[in-house]
PDB file of C-alpha atoms in Angstrom:
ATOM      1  CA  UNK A   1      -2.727 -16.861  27.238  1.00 92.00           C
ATOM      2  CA  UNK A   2       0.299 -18.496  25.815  1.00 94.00           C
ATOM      3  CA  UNK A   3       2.746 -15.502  25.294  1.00 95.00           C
ATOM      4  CA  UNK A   4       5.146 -16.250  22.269  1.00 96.00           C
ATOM      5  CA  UNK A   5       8.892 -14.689  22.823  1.00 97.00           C
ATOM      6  CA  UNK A   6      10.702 -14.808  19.811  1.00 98.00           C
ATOM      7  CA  UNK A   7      14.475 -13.806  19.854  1.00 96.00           C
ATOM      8  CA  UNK A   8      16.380 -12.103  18.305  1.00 97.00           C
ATOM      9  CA  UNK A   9      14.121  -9.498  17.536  1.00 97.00           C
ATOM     10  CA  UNK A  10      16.153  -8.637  14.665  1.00 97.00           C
ATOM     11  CA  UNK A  11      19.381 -10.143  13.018  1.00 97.00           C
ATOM     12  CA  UNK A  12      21.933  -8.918  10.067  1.00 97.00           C
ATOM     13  CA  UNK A  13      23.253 -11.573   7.779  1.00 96.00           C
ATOM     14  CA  UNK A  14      24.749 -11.968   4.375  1.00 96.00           C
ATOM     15  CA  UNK A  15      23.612 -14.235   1.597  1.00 96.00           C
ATOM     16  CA  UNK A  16      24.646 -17.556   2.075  1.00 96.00           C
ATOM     17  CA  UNK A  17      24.458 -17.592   5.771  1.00 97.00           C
ATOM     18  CA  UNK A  18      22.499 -19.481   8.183  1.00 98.00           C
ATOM     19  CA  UNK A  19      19.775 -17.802  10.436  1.00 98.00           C
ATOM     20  CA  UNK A  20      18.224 -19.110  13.356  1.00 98.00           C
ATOM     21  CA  UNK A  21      15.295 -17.747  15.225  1.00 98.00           C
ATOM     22  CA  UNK A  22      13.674 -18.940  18.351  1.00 98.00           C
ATOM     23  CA  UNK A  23       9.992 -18.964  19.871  1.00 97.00           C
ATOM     24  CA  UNK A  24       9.749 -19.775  23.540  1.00 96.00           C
ATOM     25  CA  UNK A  25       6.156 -20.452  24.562  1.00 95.00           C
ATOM     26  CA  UNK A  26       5.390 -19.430  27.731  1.00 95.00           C
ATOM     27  CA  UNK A  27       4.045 -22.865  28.892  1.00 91.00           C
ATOM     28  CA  UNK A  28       4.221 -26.145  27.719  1.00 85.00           C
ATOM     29  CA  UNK A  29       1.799 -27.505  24.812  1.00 76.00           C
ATOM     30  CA  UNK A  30       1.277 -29.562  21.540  1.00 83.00           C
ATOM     31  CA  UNK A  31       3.557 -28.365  18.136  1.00 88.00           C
ATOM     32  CA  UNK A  32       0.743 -26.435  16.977  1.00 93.00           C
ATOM     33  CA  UNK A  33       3.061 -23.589  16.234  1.00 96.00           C
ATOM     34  CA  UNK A  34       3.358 -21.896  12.388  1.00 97.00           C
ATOM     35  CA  UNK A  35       5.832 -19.450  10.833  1.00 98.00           C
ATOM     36  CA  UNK A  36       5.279 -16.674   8.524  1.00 98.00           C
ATOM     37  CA  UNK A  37       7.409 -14.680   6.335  1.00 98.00           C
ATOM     38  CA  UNK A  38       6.039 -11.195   5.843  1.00 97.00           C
ATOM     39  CA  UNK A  39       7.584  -8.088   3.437  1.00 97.00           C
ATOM     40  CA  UNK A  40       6.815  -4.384   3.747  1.00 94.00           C
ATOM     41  CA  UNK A  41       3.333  -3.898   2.639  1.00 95.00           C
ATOM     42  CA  UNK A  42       1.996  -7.450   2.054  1.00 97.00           C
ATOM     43  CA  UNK A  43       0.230 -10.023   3.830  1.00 98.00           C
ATOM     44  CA  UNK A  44       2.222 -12.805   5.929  1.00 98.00           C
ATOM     45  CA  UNK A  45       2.963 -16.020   3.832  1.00 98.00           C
ATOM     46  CA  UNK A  46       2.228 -19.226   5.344  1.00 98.00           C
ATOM     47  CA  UNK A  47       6.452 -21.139   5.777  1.00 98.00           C
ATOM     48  CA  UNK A  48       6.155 -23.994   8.219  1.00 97.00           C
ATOM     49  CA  UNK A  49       2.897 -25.560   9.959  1.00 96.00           C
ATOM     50  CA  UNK A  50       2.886 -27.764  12.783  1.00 95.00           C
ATOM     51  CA  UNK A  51       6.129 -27.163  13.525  1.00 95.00           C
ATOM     52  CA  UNK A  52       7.575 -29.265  11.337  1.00 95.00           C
ATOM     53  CA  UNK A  53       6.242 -29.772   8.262  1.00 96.00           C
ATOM     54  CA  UNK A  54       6.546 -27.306   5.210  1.00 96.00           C
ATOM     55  CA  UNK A  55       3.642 -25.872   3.103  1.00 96.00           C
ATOM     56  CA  UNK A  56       3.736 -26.380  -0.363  1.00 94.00           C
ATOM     57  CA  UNK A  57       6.000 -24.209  -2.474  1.00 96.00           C
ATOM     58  CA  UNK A  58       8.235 -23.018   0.245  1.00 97.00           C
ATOM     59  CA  UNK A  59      11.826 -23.099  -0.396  1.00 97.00           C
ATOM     60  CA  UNK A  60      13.769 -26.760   1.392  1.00 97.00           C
ATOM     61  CA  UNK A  61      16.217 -23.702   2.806  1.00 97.00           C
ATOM     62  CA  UNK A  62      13.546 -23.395   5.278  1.00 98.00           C
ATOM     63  CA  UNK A  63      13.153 -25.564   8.327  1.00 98.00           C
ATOM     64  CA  UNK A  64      11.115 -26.171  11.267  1.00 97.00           C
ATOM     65  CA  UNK A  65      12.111 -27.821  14.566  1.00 96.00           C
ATOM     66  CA  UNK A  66      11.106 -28.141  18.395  1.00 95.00           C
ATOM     67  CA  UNK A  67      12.099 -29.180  21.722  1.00 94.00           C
ATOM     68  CA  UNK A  68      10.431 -28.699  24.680  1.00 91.00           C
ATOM     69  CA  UNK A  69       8.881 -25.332  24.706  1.00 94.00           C
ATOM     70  CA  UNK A  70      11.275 -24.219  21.977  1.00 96.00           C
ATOM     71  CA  UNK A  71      10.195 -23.580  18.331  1.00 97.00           C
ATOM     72  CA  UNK A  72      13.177 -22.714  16.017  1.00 97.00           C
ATOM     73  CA  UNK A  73      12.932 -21.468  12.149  1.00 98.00           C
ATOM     74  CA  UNK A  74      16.123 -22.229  10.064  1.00 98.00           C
ATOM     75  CA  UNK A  75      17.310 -20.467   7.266  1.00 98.00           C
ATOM     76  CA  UNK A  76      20.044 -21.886   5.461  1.00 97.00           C
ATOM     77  CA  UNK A  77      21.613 -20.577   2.375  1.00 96.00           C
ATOM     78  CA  UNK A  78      20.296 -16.796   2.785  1.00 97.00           C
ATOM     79  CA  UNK A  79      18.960 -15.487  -0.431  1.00 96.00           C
ATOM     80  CA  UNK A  80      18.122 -11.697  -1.255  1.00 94.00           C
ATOM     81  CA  UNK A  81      14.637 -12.283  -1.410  1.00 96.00           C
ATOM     82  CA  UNK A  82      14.897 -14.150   2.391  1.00 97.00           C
ATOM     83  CA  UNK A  83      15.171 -10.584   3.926  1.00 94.00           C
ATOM     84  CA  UNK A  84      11.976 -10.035   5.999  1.00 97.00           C
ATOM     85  CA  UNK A  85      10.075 -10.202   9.469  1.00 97.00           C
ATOM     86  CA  UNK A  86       9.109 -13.759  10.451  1.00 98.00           C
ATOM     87  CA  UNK A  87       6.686 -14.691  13.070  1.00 98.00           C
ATOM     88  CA  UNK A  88       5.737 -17.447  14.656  1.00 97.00           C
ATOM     89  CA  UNK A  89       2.367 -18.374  15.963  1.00 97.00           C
ATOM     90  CA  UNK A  90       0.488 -20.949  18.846  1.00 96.00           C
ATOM     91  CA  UNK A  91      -2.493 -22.487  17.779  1.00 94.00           C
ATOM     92  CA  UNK A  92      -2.173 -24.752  20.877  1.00 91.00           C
ATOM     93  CA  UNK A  93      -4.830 -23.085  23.122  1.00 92.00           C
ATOM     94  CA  UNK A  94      -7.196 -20.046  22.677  1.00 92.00           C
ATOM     95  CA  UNK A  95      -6.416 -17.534  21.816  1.00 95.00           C
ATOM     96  CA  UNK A  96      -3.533 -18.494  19.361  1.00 95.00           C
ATOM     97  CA  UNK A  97      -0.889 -15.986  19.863  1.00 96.00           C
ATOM     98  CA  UNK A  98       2.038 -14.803  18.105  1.00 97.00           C
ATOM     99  CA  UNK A  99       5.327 -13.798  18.602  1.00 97.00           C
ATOM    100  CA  UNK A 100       6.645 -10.113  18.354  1.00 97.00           C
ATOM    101  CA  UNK A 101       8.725 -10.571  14.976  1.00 97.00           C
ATOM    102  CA  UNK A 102      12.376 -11.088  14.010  1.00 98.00           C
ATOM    103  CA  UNK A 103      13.354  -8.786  11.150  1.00 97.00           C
ATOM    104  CA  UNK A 104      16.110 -10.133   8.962  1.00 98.00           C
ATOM    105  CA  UNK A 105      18.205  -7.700   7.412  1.00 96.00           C
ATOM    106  CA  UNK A 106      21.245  -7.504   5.043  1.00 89.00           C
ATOM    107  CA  UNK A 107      24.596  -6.635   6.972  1.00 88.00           C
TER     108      UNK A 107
ATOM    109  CA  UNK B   1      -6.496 -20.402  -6.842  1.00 92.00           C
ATOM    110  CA  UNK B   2      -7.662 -19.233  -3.385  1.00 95.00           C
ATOM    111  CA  UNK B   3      -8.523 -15.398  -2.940  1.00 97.00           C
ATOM    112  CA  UNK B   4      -9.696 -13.517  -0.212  1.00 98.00           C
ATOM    113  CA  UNK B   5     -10.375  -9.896  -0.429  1.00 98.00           C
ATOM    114  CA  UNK B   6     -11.462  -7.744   2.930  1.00 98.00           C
ATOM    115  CA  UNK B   7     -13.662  -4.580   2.171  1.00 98.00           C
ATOM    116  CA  UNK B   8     -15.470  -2.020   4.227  1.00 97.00           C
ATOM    117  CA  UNK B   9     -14.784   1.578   5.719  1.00 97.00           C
ATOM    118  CA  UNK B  10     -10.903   2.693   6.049  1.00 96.00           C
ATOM    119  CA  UNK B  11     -12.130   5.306   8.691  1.00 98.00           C
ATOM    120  CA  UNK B  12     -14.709   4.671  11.531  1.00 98.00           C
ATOM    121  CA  UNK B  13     -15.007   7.260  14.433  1.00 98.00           C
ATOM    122  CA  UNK B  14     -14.670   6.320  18.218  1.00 98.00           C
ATOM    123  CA  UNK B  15     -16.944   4.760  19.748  1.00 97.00           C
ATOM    124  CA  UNK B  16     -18.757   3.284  16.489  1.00 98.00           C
ATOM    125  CA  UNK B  17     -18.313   0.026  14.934  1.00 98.00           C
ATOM    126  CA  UNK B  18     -16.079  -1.622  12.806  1.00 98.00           C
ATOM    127  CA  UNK B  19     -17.989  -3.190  10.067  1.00 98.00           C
ATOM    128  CA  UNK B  20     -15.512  -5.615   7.549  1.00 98.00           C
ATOM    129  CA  UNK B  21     -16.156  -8.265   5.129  1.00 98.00           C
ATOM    130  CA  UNK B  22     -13.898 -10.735   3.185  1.00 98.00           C
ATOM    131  CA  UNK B  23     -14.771 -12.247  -0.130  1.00 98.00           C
ATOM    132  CA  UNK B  24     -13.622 -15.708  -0.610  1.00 97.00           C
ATOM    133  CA  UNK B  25     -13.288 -17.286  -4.180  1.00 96.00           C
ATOM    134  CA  UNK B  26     -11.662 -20.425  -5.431  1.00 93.00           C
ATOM    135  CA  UNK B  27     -12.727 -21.864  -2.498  1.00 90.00           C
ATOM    136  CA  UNK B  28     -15.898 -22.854  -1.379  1.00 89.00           C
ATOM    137  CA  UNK B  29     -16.174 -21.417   1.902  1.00 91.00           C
ATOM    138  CA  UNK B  30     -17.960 -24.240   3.619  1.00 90.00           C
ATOM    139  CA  UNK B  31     -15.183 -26.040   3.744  1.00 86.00           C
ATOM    140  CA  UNK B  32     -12.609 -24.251   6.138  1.00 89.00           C
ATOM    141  CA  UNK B  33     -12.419 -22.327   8.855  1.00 94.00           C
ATOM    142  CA  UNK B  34     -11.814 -18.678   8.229  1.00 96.00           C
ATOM    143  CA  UNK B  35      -9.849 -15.957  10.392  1.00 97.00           C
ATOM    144  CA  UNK B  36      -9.577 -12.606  11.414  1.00 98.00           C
ATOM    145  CA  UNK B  37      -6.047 -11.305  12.603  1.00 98.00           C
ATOM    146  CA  UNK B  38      -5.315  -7.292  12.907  1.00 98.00           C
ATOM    147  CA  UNK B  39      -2.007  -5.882  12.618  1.00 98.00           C
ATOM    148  CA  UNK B  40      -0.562  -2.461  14.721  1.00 94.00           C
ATOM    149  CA  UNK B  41       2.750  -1.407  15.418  1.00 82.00           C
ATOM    150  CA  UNK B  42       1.952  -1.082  18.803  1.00 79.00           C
ATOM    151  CA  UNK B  43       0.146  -4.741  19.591  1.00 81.00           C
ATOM    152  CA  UNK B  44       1.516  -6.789  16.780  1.00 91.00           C
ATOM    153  CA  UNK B  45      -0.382  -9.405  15.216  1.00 97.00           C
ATOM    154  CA  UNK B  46      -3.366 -10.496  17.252  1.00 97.00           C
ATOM    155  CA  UNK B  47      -5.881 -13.317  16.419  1.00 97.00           C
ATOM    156  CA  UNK B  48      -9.440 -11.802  16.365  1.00 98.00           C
ATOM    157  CA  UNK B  49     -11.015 -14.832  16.166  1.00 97.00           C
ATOM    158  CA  UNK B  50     -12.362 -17.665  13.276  1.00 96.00           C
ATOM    159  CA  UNK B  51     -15.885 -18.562  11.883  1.00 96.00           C
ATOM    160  CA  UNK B  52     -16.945 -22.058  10.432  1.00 94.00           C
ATOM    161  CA  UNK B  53     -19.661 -22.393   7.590  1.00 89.00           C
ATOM    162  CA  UNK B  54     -22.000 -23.857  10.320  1.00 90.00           C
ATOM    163  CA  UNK B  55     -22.112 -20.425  12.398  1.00 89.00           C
ATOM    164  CA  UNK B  56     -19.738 -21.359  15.232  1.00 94.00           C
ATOM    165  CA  UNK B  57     -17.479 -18.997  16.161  1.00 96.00           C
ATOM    166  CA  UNK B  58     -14.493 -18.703  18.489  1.00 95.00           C
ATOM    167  CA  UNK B  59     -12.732 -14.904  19.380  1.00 97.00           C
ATOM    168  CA  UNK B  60     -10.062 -13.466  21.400  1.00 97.00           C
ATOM    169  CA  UNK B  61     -11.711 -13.153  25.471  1.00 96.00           C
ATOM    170  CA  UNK B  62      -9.464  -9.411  24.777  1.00 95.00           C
ATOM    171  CA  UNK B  63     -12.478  -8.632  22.372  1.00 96.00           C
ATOM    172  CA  UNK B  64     -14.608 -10.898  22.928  1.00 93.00           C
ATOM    173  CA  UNK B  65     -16.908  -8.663  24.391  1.00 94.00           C
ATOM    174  CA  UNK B  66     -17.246  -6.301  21.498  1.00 97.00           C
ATOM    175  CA  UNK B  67     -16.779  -8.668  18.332  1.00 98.00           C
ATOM    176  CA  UNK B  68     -19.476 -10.173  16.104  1.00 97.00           C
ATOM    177  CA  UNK B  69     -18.283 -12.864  13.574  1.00 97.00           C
ATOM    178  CA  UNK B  70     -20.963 -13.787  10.944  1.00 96.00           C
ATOM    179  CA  UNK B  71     -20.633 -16.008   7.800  1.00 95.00           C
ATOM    180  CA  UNK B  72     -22.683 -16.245   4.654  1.00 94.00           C
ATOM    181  CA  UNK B  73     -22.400 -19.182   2.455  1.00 93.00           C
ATOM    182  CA  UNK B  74     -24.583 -17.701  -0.357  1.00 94.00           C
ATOM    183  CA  UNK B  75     -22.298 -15.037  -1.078  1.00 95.00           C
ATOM    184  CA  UNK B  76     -18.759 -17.088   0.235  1.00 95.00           C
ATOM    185  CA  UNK B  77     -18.218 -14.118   2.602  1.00 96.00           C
ATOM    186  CA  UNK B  78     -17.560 -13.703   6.293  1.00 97.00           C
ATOM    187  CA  UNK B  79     -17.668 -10.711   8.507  1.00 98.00           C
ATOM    188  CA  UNK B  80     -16.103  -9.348  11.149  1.00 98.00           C
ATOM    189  CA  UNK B  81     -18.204  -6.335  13.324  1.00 98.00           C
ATOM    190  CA  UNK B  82     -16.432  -4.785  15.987  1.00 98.00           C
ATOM    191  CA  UNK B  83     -18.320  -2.910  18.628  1.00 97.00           C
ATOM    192  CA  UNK B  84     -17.223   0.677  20.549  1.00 98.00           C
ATOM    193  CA  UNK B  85     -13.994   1.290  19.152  1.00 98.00           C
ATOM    194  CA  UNK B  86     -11.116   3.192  20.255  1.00 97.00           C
ATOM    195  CA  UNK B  87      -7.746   4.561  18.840  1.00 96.00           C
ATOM    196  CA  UNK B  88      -6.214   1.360  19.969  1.00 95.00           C
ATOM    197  CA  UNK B  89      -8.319  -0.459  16.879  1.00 97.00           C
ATOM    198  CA  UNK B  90      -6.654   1.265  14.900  1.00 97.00           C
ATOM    199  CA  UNK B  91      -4.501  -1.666  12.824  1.00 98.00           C
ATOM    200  CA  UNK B  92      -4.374  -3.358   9.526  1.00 98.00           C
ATOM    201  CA  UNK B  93      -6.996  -6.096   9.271  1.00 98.00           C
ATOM    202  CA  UNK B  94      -6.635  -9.386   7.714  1.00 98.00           C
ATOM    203  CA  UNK B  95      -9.148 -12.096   6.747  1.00 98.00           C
ATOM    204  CA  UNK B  96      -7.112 -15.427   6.223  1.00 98.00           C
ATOM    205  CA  UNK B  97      -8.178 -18.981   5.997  1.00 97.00           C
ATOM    206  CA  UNK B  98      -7.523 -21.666   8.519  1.00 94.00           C
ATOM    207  CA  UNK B  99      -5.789 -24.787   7.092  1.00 88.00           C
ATOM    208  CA  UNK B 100      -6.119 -28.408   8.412  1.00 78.00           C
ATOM    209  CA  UNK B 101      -2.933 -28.232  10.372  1.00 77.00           C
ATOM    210  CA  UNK B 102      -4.165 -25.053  12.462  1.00 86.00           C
ATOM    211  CA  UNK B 103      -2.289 -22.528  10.360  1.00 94.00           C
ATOM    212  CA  UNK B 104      -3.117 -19.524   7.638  1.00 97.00           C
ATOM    213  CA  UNK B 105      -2.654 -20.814   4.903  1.00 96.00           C
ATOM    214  CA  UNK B 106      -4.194 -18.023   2.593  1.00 97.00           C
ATOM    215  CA  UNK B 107      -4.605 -14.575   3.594  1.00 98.00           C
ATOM    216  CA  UNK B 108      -6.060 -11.246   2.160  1.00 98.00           C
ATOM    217  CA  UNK B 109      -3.738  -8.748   1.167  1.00 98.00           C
ATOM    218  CA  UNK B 110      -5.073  -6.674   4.355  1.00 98.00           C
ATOM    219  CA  UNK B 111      -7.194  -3.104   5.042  1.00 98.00           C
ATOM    220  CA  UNK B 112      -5.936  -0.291   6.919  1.00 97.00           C
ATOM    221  CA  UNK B 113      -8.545   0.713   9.436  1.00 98.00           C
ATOM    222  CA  UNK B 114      -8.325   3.857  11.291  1.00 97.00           C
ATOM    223  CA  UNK B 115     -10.294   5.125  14.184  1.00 98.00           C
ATOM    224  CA  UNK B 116     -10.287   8.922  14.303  1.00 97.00           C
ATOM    225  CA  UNK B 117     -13.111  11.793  14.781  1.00 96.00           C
TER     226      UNK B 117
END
């Protein structure tokens, strides 16, 4: 299996700052790799796909890179409702995978 | 506007099995494939596995040999059926469908199923 580590595991910030978190897949393989934004008792909500590219509706705040066997989420310009666990996920090889969580909180 | 809606038992007792379905509307469900995913404190999110309107399936080799994935296209639903379970199947379970670019794009809001006596 391709294990997902995702660092930090959880971060404090303020609004207006930047916040970067990091999925390192455990070997290397295509940008099949998705984040999700998820709040306390709700489903996860679809942010980036394929790396890169954003789904529709989600904020221009958010961005997706990669390099190598790193996946990175950006969040620039931290807004209240930003605060949340985000995971990423491997859709590169069976079975897809995803990474333990970062929870974003307000410092 | 794409729904999906998972129902079935909140409690199941060890060694029986899971039995879940998700309800799919404003989409037509022969068009995607469609996704299973549990949630636990413990474990995290873990892929279950995905149906396709033509029957073929792909799971988790973790469960594989205990899960049943199903779909019917009469009623837009898909099943999950999860054989001889444990405490450690205890989790939230989400139905979600699979977009083009491998992702999950739309997801149910999620059951809480717990495995007690």
């Amino acid at each position: 299996d391709i294990q997902m580590t995702q660092s930090p595991s959880s971060v404090s910030a303020s609004v207006g700052d930047r916040v970067t978190i990091t999925c390192r897949a455990s070997q290397e393989s295509s940008s099949w790799v998705s984040w999700y934004q998820q709040k306390p008792g709700t489903a996860p909500k679809l942010l980036i796909y394929a790396a890169y590219t954003k789904e529709s509706g989600v904020p221009s705040r958010f961005s997706g890179s990669a390099s190598g066997t790193d996946f990175t989420l950006t969040i620039n310009n931290l807004q209240p409702e930003d605060f949340a666990t985000y995971f990423c996920q491997q859709a590169n090889s069976f079975p897809w995978t995803f990474g333990q969580g970062t929870k974003v909180e307000i410092k | 506007q794409v729904q999906l809606q998972e129902s079935g038992p909140g409690l199941v007792k060890p060694s029986e099995t899971l039995s879940l379905t998700c309800t799919v509307s404003g989409d037509s469900i022969n068009t995607n494939y469609f996704t299973w995913i549990r949630q636990s404190p413990g474990k995290g999110l873990e892929w279950i596995g995905y149906v396709y309107y033509s029957g073929t399936t792909k799971s988790n080799p973790s469960l594989e040999s205990r899960v049943s994935l199903s779909i019917d296209t009469s009623k837009n639903q898909f099943s999950l059926r999860l054989n001889a379970v444990t405490a450690a199947d205890t989790a939230i379970y989400y139905c979600a469908r699979q977009s083009g670019g491998a992702a999950l794009d739309y997801w149910g809001p999620g059951t809480l199923v717990t495995v007690s006596s």
